[in-house]
Coordinates of C-alpha atoms and ligand atoms in Angstrom, one line a residue:
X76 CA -46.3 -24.1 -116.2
X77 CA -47.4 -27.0 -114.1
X78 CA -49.1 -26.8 -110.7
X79 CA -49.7 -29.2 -108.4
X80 CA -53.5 -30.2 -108.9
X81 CA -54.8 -29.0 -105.5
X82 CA -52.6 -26.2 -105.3
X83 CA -54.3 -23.0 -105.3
X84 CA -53.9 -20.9 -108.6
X85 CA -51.1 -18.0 -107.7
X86 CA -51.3 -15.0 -109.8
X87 CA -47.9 -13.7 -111.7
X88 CA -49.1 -10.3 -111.8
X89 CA -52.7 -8.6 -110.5
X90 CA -53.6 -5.3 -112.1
X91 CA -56.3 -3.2 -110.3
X92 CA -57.5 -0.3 -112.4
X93 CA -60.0 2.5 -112.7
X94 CA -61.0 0.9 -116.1
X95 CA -60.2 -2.5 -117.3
X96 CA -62.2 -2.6 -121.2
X97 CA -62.3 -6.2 -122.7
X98 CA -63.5 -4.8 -126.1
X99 CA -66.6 -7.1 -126.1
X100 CA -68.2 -5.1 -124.0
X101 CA -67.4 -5.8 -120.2
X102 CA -65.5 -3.3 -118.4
X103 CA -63.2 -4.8 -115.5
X104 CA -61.7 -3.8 -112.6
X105 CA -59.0 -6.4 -111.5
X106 CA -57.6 -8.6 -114.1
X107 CA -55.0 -12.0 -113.1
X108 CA -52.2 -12.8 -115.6
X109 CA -50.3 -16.4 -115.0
X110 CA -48.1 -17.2 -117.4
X111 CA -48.6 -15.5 -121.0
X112 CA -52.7 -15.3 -120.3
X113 CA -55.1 -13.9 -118.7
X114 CA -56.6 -16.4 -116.4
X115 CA -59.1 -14.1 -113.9
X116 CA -60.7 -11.5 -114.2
X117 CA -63.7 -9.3 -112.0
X118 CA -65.9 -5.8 -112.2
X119 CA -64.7 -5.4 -108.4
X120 CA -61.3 -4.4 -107.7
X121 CA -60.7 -6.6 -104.9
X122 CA -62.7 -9.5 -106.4
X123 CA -59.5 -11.4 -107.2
X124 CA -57.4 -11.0 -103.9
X125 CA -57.8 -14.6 -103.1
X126 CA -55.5 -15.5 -106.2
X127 CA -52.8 -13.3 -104.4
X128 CA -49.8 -15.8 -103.2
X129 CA -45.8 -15.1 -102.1
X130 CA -44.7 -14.2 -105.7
X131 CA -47.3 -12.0 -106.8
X132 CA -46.7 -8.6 -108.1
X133 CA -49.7 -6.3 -107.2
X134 CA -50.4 -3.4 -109.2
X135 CA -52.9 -1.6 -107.5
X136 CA -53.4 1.5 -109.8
X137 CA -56.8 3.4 -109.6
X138 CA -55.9 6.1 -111.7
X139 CA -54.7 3.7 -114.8
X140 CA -56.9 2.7 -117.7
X141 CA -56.4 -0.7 -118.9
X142 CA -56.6 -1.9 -123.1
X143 CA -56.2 -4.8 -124.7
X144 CA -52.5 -4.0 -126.0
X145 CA -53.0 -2.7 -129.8
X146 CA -52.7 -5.1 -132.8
X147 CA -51.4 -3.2 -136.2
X148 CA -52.8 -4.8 -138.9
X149 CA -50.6 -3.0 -141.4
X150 CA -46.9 -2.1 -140.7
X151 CA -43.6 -2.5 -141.5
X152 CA -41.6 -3.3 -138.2
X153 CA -38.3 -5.2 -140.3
X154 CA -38.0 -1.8 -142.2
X155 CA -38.4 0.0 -139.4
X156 CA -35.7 -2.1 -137.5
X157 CA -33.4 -1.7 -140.1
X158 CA -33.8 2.2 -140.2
X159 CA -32.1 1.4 -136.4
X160 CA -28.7 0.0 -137.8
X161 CA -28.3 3.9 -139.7
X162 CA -27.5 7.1 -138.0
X163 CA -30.4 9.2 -138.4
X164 CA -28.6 12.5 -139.4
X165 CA -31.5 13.5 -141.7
X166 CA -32.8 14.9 -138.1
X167 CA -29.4 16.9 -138.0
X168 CA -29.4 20.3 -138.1
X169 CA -26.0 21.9 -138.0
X170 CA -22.3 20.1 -138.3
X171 CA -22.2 20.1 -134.7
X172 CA -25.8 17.7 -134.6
X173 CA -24.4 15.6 -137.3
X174 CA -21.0 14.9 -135.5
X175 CA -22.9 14.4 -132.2
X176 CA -25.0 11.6 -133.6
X177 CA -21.9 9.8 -134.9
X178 CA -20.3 10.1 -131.8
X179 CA -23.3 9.2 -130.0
X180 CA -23.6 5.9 -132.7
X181 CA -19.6 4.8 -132.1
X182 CA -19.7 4.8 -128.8
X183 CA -22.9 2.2 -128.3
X184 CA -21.1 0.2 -131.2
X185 CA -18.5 -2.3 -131.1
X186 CA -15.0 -1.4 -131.6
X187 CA -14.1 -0.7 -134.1
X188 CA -17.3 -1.8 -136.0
X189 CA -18.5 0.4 -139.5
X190 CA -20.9 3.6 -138.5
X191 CA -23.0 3.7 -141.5
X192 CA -25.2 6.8 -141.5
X193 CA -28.9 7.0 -143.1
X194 CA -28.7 8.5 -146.9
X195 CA -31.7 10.9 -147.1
X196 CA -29.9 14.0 -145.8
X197 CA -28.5 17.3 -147.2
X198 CA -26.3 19.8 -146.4
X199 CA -28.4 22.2 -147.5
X200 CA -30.4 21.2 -143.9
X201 CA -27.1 21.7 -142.0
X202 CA -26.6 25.8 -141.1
X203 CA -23.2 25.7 -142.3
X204 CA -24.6 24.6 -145.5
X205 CA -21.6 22.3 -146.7
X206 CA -20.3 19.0 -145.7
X207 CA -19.0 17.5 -142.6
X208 CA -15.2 16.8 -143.4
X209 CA -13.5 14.0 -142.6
X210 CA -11.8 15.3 -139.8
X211 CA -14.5 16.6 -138.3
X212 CA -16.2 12.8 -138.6
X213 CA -12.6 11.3 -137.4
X214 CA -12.7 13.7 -134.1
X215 CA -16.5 12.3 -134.1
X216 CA -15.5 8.2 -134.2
X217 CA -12.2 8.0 -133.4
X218 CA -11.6 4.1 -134.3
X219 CA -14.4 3.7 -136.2
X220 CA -15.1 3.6 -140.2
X221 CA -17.6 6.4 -140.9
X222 CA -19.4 6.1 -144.2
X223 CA -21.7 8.8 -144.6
X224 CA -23.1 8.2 -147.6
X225 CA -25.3 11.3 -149.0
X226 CA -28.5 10.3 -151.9
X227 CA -27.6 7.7 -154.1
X228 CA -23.9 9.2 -155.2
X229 CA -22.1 11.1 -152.9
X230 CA -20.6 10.3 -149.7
X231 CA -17.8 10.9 -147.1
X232 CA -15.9 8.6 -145.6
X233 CA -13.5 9.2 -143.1
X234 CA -9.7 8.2 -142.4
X235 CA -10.1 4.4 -140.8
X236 CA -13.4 3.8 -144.2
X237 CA -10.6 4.8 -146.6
X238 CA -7.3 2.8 -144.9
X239 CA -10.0 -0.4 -145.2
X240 CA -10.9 0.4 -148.5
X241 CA -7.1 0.8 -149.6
X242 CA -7.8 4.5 -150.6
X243 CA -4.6 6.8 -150.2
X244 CA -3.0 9.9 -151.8
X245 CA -2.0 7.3 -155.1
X246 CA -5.3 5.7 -155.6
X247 CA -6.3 6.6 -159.0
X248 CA -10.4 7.8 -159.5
X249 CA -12.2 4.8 -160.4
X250 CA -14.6 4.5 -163.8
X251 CA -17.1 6.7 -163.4
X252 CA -16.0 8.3 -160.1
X253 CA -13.8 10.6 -158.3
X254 CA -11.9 10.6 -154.7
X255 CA -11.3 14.4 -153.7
X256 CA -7.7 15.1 -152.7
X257 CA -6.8 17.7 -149.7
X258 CA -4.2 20.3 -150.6
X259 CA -1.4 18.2 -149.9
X260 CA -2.6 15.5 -152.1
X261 CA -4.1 13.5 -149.4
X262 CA -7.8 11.9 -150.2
X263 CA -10.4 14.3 -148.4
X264 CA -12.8 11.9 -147.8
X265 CA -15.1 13.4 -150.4
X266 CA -16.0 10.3 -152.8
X267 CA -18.4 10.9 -155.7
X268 CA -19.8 8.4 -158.0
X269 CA -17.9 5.2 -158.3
X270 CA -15.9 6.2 -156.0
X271 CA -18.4 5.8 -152.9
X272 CA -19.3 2.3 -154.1
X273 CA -15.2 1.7 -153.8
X274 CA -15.9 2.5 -149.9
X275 CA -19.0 0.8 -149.3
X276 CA -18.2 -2.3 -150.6
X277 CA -16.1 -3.0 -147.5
X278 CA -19.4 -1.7 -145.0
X279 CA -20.8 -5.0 -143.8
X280 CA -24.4 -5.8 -144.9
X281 CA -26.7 -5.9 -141.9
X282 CA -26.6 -10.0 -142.1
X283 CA -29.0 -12.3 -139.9
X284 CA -27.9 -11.9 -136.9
X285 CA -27.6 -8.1 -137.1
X286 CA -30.9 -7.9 -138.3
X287 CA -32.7 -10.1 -135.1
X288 CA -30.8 -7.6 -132.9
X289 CA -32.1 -4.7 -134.8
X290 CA -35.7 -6.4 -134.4
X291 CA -35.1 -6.1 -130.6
X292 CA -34.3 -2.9 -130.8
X293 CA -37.3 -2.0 -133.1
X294 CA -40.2 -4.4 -131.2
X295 CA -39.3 -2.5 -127.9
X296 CA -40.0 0.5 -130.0
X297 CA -43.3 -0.2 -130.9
X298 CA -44.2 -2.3 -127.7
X299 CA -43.2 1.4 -125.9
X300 CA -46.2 2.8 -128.0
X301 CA -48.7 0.0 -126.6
X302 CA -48.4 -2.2 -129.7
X303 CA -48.6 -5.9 -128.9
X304 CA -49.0 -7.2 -132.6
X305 CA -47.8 -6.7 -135.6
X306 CA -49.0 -8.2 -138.8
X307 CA -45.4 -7.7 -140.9
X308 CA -46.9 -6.4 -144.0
X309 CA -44.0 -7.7 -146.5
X310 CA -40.9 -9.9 -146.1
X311 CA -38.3 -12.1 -148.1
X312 CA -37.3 -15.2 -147.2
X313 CA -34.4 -14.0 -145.8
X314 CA -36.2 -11.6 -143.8
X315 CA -38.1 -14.2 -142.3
X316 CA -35.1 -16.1 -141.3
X317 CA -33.6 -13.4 -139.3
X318 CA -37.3 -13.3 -137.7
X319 CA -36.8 -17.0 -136.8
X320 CA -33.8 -16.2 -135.3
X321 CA -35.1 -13.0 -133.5
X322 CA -38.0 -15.4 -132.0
X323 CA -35.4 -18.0 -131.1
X324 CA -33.3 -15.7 -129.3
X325 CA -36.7 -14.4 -127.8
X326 CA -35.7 -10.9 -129.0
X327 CA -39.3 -9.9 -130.0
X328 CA -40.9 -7.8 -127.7
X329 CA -44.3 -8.2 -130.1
X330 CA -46.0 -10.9 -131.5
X331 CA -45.3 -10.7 -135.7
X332 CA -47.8 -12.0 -138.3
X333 CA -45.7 -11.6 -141.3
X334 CA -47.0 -11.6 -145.2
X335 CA -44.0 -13.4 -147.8
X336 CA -43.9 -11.1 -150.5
X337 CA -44.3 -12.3 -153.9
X338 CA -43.3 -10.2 -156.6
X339 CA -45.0 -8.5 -159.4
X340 CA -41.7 -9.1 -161.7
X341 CA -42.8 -13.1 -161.5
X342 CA -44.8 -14.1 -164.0
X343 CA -47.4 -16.5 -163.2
X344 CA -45.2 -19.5 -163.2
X345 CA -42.6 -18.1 -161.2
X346 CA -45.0 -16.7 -158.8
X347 CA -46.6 -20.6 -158.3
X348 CA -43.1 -22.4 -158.2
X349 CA -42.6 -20.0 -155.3
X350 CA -45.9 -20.5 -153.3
X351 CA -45.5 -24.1 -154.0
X352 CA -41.7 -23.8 -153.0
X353 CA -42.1 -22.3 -149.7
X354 CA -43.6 -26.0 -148.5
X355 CA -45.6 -24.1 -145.4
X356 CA -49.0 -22.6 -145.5
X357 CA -50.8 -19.8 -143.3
X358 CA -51.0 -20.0 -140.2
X359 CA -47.8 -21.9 -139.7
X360 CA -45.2 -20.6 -136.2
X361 CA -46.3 -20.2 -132.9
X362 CA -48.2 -17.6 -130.9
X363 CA -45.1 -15.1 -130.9
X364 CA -44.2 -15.8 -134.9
X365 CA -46.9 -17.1 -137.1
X366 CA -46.6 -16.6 -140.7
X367 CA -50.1 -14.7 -141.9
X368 CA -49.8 -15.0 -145.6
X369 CA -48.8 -13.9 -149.5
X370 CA -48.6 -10.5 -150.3
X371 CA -48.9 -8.7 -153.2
X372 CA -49.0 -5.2 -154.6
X373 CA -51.3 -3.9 -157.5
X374 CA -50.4 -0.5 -157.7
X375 CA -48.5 2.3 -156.1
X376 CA -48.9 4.8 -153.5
X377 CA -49.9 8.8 -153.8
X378 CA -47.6 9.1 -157.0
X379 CA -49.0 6.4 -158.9
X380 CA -52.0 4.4 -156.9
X381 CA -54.1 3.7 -159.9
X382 CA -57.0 6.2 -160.2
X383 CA -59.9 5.9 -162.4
X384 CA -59.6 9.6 -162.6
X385 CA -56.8 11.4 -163.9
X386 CA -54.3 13.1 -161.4
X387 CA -54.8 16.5 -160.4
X388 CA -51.7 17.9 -161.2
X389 CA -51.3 15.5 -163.8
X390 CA -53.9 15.0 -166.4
X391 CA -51.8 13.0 -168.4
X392 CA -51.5 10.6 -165.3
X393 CA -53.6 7.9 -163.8
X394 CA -51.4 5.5 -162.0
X395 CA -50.4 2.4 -162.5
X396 CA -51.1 -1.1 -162.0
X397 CA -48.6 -4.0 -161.5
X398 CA -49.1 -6.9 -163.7
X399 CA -52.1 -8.7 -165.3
X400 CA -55.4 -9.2 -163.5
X401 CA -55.8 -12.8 -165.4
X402 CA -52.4 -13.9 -164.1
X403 CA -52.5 -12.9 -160.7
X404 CA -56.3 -14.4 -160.7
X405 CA -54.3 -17.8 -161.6
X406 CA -51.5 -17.2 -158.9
X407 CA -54.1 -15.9 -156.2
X408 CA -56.4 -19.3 -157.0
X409 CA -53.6 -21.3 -157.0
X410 CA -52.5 -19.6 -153.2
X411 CA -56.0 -20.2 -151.5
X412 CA -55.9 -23.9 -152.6
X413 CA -53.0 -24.9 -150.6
X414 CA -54.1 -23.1 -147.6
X415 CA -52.9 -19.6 -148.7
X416 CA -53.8 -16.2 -147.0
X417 CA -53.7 -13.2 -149.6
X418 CA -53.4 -9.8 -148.9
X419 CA -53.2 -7.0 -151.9
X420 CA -52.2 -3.9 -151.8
X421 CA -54.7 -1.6 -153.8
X422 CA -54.6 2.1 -152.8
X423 CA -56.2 4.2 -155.7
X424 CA -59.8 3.2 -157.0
X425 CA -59.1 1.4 -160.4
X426 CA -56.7 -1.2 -158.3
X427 CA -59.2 -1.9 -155.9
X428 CA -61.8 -2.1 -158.6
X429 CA -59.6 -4.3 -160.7
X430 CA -58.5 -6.6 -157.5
X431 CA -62.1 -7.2 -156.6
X432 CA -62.6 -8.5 -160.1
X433 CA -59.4 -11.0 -159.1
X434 CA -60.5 -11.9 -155.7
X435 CA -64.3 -12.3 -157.5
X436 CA -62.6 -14.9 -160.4
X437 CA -60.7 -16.4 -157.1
X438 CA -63.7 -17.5 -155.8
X439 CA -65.6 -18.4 -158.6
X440 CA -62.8 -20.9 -159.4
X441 CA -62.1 -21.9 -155.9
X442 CA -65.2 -22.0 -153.9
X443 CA -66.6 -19.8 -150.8
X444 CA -63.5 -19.0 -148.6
X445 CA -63.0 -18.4 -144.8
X446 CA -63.4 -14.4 -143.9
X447 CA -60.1 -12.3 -144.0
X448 CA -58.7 -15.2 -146.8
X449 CA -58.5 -12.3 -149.3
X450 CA -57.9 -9.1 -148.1
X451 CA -57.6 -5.3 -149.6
X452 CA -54.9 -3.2 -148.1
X453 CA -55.9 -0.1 -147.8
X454 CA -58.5 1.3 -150.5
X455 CA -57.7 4.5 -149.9
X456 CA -60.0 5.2 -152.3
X457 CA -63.1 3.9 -153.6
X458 CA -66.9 4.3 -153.8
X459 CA -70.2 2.4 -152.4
X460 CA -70.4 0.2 -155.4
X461 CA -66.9 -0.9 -154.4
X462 CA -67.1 -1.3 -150.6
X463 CA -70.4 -2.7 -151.6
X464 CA -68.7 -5.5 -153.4
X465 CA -66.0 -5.7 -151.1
X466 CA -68.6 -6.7 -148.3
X467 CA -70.8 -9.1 -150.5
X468 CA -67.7 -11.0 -151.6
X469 CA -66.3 -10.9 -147.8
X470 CA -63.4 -9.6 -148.5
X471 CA -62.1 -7.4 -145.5
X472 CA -60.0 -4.4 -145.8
X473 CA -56.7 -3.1 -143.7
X474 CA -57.3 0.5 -142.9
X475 CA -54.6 3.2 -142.0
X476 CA -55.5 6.2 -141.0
X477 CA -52.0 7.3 -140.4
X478 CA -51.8 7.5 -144.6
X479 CA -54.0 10.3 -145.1
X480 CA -52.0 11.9 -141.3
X481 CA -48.9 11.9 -142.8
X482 CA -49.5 12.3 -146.5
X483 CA -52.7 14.1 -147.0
X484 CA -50.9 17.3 -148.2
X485 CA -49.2 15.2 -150.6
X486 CA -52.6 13.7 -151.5
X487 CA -53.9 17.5 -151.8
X488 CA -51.7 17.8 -154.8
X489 CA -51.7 14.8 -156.4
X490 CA -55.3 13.3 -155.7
X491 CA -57.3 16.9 -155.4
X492 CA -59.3 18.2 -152.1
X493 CA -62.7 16.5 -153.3
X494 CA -60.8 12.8 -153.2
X495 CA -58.8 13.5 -150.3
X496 CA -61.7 14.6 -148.4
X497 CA -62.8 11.1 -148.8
X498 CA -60.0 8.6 -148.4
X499 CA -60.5 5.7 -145.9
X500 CA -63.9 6.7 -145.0
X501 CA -64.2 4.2 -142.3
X502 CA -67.6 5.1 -141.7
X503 CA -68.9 4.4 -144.9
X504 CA -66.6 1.3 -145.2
X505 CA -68.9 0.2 -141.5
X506 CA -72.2 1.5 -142.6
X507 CA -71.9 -1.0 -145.7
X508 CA -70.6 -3.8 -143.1
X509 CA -67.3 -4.2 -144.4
X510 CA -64.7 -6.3 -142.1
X511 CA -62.1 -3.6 -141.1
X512 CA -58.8 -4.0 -139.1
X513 CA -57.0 -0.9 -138.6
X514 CA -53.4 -0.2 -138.8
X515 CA -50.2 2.4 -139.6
X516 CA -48.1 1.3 -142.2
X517 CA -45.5 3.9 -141.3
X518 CA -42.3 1.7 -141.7
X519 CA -41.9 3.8 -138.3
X520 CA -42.5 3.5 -135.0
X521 CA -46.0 5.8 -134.9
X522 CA -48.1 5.9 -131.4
X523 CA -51.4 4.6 -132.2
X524 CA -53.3 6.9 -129.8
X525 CA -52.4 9.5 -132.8
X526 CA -54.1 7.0 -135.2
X527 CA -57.3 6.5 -132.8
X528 CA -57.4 10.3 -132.7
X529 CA -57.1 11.0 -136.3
X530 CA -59.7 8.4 -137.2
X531 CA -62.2 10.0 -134.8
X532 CA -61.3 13.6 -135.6
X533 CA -60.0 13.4 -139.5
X534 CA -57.0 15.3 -138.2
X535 CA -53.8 15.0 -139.8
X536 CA -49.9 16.1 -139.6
X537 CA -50.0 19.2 -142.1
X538 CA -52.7 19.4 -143.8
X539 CA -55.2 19.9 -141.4
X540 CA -59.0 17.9 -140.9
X541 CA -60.2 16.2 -143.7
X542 CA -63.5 15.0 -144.4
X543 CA -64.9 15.3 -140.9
X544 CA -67.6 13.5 -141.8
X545 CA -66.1 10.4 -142.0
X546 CA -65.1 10.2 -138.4
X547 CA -66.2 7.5 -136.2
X548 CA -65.7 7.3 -132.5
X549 CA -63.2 6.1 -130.2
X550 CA -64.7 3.5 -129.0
X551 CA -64.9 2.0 -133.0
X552 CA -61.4 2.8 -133.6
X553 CA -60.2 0.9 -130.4
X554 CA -62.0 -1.8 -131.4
X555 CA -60.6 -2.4 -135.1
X556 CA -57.5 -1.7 -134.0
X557 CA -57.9 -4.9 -131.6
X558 CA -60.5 -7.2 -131.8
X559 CA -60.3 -6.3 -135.7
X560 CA -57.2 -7.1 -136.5
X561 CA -57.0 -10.4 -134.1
X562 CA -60.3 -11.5 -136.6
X563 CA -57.6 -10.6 -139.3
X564 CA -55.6 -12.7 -137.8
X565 CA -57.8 -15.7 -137.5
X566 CA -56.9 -15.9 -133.7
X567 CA -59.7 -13.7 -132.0
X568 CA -60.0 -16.4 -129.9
X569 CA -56.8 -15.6 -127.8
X570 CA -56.5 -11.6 -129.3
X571 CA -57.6 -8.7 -128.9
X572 CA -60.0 -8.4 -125.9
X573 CA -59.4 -9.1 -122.2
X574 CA -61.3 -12.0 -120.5
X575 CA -59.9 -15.2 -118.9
X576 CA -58.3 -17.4 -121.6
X577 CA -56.8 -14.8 -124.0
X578 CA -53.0 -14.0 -124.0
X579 CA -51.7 -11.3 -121.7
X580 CA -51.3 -8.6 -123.9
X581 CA -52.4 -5.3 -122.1
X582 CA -51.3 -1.5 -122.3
X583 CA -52.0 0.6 -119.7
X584 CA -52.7 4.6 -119.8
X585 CA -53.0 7.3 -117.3
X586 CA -56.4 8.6 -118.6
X587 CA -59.4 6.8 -120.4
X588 CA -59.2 7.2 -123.7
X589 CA -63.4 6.1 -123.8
X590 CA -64.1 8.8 -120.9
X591 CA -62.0 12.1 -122.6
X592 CA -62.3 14.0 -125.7
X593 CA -60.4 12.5 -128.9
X594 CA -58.5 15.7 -128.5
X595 CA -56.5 14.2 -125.4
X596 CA -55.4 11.1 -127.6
X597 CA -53.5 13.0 -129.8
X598 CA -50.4 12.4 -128.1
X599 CA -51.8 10.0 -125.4
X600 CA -48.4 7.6 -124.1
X601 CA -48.7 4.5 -122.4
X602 CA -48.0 3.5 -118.6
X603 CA -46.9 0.0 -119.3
X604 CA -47.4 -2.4 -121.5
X605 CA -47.8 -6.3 -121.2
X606 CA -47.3 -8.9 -124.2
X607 CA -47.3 -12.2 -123.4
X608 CA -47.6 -11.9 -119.8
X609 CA -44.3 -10.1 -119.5
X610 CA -43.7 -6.3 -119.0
X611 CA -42.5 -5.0 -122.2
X612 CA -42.6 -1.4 -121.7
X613 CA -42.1 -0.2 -118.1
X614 CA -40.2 2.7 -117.3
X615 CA -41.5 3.8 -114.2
X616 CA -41.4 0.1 -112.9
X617 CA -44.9 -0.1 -111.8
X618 CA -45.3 -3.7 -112.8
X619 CA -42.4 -5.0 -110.7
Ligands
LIG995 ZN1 -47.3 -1.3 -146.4

């Protein structure tokens, strides 16, 4: 934007509110956006009126609470997006739900276009407890191919999915599948087996294109939840093309930090010839799309995060880890001297042992490192020896609450109440100094007030509160779910707080979430939300 030199500064937007929190401490009352930053700011809600010109849009809103717009440091928004392109019928209850999202998908898609439907449903979830037929899915889309695939090997398809695939009363079963037949000899749309791959071979993959729109479709998602940044957790190559193209396109509604995965099925050479391969190094995009780093994974999740214990209801079971600490010592060195980023996911206690003795070698063969260079996902469990070492080496840690929310009566079984009780305790993880930087990693759009209220509570989806000693307050959470994750980022600088200078990325609620119990967060929805100076999320139009 260029201005005339003497010409007075004229705000885009002004924002008056009952509570303007920078997270470093000020609390505001009026705050200027021009452009994508914030370029005023003042404890006195009138104290920027002077800035006000012709264009201006003034939001004087005494009630509203203003935060810096959240940063996940975990989470999985190409996933997520992805999950858009599929009918959701796993929410379906009955035939009549089932054919209503179908109808509901073919009429927002093009004509004619494939309605592919998600795969992780059952009939046994439907109340007529059978299958939708493939009239019932014709009446649904007429026009449209329906492929509703069911698990891995069973689907139906309806009448237009089998005329494409050149299915009819003569086609014979294919190896290793069958096509069910109708009384009259007709195909009934019931394909087992081979059969369904015979069907879905004419479904379009979700190419690049597809995939940017799908990312406009999921950004908006999270951006309606108050997120303003997401660090992409793991991505292929081709994933972060259709990124590229989403940004070009200006499709992203959040700013994306992504990680380039780099698989545990490379061996050491591979892995290198791919690092060296991708040419770029961290840090390289621009302030909407800026690659983070390498990713890699150590070990699994609830079912086999490697333990040092055995599981509980499996004590012929202690996890497992992915590949050989030496060799990913050599690939991680290798990473950090050309400028790399790595973050590693280690959930149970034996990875993040083991990676602390890879990031340790790192060092030792590289030299001291910048903070947040190496960085543990999750440690979902571990002890103060551990997050001792963790802090000594400074390496930081992404934390996600929303783990032990979802899955903690998962973790009940598999990991026992006594380690439960104690997973992520960011307290302790604080007390020892770590660097933290909170997140979700839900592959889901997931409201982050839930997060903030289930790390200072403990609370969780079904399994009720556990360890309630490991709570910390609201005030915390908000803070490394902000200004920690922009330090993640390396750009705290222009992240995560609200002052003059930092991009406009602000989310608005109708209470304070510093003022009210954690028990009003629980399900705490934004206002509005601002990324990048622009209203992102605005449905009751209070920014225009
Ligand atoms: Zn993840």
């Amino acid at each position: 934007m260029t201005r005339v030199p003497d010409e007075p500064l004229r705000l885009d937007f002004l924002i008056k509110a009952g509570a303007i929190h920078s997270m470093t401490g000020r609390t505001y009352r009026s705050v200027g956006l021009l452009g994508p930053q914030i370029v005023a700011a003042s404890a006195e809600p009138d104290g920027l009126d002077d800035l006000v010109g012709r264009a201006t849009a003034v939001v004087d809103a005494g009630g509203l609470t203003v935060l810096p717009a959240f940063a996940d440091a975990h989470e999985h928004l190409l996933e997520a997006s992805r999950n858009t392109l599929l009918v959701p019928v796993d929410k379906a209850r009955s035939i009549a739900d089932f054919s209503a999202m179908v109808h509901e998908a073919a009429r927002a898609a093009g004509p004619g276009s494939w309605i592919l439907t998600s795969i992780g449903w059952h009939e046994s979830n439907l109340s007529e407890n059978r299958l939708p037929t493939l009239a019932e899915l014709d009446a649904a889309a007429p026009g449209h191919p329906v492929l509703a695939r069911r698990g891995g090997h069973l689907a139906i398809a309806n009448s237009a999915a089998l005329r494409l695939a050149g299915i009819d009363a003569e086609t014979p079963d294919p190896p290793g599948g069958k096509i069910g037949h109708l009384a009259d000899g007709r195909p009934d749309g019931v394909l087992e087996g081979g059969a369904v791959y015979k069907v879905a071979a004419f479904a379009p993959n979700p190419g690049r294109e597809t995939l940017a729109a799908a990312l406009r479709a999921g950004s908006a998602a999270y951006a309606a939840l108050g997120v303003g940044t997401i660090r992409e957790a793991m991505i292929s190559l081709d994933d972060l093309a259709a990124y590229q193209d989403a940004r070009e396109r200006d499709l992203l509604a959040v700013r994306v930090r992504p990680l380039i995965r780099v698989g545990s099925e490379l061996s050491a050479e591979q892995a290198i010839a791919l690092i060296r391969g991708l040419g770029v190094r961290s840090g390289f995009g621009d302030h909407r799309l800026r690659i983070w780093g390498l990713k890699f994974v150590l070990d699994g999740g609830v079912e086999g995060g490697a333990l040092e214990q055995p599981y509980t209801n499996d004590p012929a079971h202690s996890g497992h880890l992915n590949g050989d600490p030496a060799a990913m010592t050599e690939v991680c060195a290798e990473a950090v001297r050309r400028g790399w980023r790595v973050g590693t996911h280690a959930a149970g206690d034996r990875a993040v042992r083991t990676l602390l003795d890879v990031y340790e070698a790192v060092v030792a063969k590289t030299g001291p490192v910048p903070p947040w260079t190496l960085v543990i996902e999750h440690a979902l469990l571990g002890d103060q020896a551990l997050r001792e070492r963790a802090v000594v080496g400074g390496f930081g840690v992404t934390v996600q609450h929303s783990l032990l929310w979802n899955m903690g009566s998962q973790m009940l079984v598999t990991w026992g109440a006594e380690r439960t009780r104690r997973v992520s305790p960011l307290d302790e993880w604080l007390a020892a100094g770590a660097s933290l930087a909170a997140g979700t990693d839900m592959a889901r759009p997931f409201n982050p007030m839930t997060n903030v209220w289930g790390m200072a509570t403990r609370g969780t989806r079904s399994a009720g509160i556990q360890g309630p000693e490991h709570a910390i307050d609201v005030g915390t959470a908000l803070r490394l779910y902000t200004m920690g994750t922009a330090e993640l980022l390396g750009e705290a600088d222009r992240l995560g707080s609200i002052a003059p200078g930092r991009l406009a990325d602000l989310v608005a609620y109708p209470i304070d979430p510093l003022a009210v119990e954690p028990g009003e967060l629980a399900e705490l929805t934004p206002t509005f939300t601002i990324v990048d100076g622009r209203p992102v999320y605005d449905p009751s139009r209070r920014l225009s």
